[in-house]
PDB file of C-alpha atoms in Angstrom:
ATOM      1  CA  UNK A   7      62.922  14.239 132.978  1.00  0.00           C
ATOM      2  CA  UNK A   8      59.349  12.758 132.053  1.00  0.00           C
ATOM      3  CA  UNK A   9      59.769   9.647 129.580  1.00  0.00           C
ATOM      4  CA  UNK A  10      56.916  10.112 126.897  1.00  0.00           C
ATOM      5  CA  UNK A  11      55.785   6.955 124.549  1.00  0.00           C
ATOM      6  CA  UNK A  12      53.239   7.291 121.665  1.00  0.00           C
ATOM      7  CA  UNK A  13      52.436   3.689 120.675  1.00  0.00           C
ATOM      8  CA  UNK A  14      49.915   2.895 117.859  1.00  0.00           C
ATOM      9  CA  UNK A  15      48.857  -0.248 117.079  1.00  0.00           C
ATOM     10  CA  UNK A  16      48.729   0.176 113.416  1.00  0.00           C
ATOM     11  CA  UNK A  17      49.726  -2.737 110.413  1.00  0.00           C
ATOM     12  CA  UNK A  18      49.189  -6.624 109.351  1.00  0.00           C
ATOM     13  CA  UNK A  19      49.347  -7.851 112.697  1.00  0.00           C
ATOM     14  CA  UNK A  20      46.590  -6.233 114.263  1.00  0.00           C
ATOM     15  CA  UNK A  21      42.966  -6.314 112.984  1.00  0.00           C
ATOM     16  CA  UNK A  22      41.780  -3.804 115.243  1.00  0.00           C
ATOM     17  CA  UNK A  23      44.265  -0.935 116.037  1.00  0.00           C
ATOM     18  CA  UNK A  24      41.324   0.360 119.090  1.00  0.00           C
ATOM     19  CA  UNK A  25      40.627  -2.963 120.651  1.00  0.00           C
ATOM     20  CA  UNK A  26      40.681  -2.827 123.823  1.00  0.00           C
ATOM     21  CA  UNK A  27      42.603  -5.905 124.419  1.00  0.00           C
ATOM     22  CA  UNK A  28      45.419  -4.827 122.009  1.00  0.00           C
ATOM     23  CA  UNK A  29      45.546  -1.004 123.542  1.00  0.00           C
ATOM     24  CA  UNK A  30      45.916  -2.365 127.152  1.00  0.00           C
ATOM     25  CA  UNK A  31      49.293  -4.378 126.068  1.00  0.00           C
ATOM     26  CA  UNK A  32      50.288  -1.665 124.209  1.00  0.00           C
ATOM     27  CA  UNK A  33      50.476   0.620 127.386  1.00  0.00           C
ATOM     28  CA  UNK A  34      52.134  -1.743 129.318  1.00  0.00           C
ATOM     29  CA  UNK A  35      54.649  -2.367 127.189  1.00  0.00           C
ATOM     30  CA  UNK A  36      55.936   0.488 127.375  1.00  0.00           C
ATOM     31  CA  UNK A  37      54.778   2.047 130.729  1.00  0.00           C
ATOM     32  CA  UNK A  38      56.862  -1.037 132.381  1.00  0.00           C
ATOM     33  CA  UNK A  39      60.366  -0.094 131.316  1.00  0.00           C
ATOM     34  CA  UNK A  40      59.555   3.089 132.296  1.00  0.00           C
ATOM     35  CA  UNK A  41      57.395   5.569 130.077  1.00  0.00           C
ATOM     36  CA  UNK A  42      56.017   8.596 132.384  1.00  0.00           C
ATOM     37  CA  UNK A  43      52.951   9.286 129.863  1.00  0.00           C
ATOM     38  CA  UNK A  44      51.430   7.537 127.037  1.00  0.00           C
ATOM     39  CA  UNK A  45      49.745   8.617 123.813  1.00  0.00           C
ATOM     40  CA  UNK A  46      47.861   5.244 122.819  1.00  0.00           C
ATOM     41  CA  UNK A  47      44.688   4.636 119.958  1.00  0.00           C
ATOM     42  CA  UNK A  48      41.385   5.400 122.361  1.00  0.00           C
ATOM     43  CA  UNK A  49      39.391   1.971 122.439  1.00  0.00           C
ATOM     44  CA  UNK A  50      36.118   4.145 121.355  1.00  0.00           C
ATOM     45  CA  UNK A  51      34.558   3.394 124.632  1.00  0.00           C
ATOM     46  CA  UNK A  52      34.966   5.339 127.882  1.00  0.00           C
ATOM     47  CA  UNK A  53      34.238   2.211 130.014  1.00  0.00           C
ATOM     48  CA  UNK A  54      36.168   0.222 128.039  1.00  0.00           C
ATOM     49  CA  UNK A  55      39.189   2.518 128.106  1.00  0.00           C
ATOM     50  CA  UNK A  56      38.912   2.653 131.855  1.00  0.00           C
ATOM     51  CA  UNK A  57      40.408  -1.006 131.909  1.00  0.00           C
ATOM     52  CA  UNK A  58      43.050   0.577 130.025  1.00  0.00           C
ATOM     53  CA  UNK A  59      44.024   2.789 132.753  1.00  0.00           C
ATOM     54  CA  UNK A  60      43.401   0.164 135.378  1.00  0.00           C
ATOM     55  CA  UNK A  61      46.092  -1.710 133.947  1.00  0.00           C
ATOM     56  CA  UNK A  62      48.683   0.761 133.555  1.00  0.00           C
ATOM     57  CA  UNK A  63      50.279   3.744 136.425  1.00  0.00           C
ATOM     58  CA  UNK A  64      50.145   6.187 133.037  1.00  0.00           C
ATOM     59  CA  UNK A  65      47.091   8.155 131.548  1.00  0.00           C
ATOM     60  CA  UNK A  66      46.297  11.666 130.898  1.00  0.00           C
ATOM     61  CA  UNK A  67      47.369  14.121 127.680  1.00  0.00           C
ATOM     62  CA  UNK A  68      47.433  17.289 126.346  1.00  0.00           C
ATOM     63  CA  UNK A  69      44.404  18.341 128.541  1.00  0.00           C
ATOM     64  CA  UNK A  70      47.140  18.245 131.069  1.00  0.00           C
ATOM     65  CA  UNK A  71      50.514  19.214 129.159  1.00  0.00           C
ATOM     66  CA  UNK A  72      48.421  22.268 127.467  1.00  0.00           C
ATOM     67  CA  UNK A  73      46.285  23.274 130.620  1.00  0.00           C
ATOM     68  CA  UNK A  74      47.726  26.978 132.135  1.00  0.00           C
ATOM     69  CA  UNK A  75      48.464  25.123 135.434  1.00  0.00           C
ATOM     70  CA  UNK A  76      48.606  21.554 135.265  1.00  0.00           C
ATOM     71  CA  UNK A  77      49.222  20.473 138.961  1.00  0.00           C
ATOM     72  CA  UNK A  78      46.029  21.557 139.320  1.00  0.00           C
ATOM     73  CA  UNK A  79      44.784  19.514 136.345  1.00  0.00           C
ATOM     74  CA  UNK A  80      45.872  16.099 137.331  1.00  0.00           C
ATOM     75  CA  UNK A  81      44.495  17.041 140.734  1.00  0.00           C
ATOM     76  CA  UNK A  82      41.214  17.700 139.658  1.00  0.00           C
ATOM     77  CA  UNK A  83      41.637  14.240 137.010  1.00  0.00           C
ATOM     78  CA  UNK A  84      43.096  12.100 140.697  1.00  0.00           C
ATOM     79  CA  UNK A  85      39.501  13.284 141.921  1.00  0.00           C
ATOM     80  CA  UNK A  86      37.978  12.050 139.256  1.00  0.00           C
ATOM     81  CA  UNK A  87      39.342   8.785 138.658  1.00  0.00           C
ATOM     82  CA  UNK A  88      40.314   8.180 142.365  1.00  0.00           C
ATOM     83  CA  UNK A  89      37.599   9.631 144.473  1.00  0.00           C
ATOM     84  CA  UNK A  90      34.410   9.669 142.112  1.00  0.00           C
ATOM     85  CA  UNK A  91      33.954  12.909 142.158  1.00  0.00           C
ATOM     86  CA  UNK A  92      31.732  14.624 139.752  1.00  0.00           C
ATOM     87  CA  UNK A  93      33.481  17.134 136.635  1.00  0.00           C
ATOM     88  CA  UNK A  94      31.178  20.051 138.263  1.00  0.00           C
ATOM     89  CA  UNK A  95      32.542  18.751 141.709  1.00  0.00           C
ATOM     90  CA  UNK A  96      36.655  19.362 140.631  1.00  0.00           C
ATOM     91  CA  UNK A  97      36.013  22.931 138.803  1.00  0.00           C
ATOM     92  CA  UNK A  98      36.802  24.066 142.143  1.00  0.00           C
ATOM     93  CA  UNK A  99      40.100  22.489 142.013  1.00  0.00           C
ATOM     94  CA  UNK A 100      40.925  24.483 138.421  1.00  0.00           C
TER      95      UNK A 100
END
């Protein structure tokens, strides 16, 4: 059975719930004791973010979870992230 986490750096302690540094130790908080997926505060940046996902095994959401077939989702995100291939390149894959 997946594990899902939602984490959100909210409160006092933090003054900047979408920093970057503070999102990245959020995820691997809980993605090391074992949390399949991961519903974090986006850092506002996509290239920021990607050191995000560098530092974690867990990314992805509801564009997965909601898709019709989402085998075919995270294959066409794996392209993506792990072969840089183009979004028109993986709409063959959905």
């Amino acid at each position: 059975m997946p594990v899902p986490a939602m984490l959100y750096t909210r409160g006092k302690a933090f003054k900047s719930e979408s920093s970057v540094a503070v999102v990245k130790h959020s995820v691997r908080v809980v993605a090391e004791p074992g949390a399949d997926h991961v519903k974090v505060n986006h850092s506002g940046c996509a290239e920021a973010f990607q050191s995000v996902v560098e530092g974690c095994v867990v990314s992805i959401g509801r564009n997965v979870f909601q898709h019709k077939d989402p085998t075919r989702m995270i294959q066409a995100i794996k392209a993506i992230i792990h072969e840089d291939a183009s979004v028109e390149a993986v709409t063959t894959i959905l």
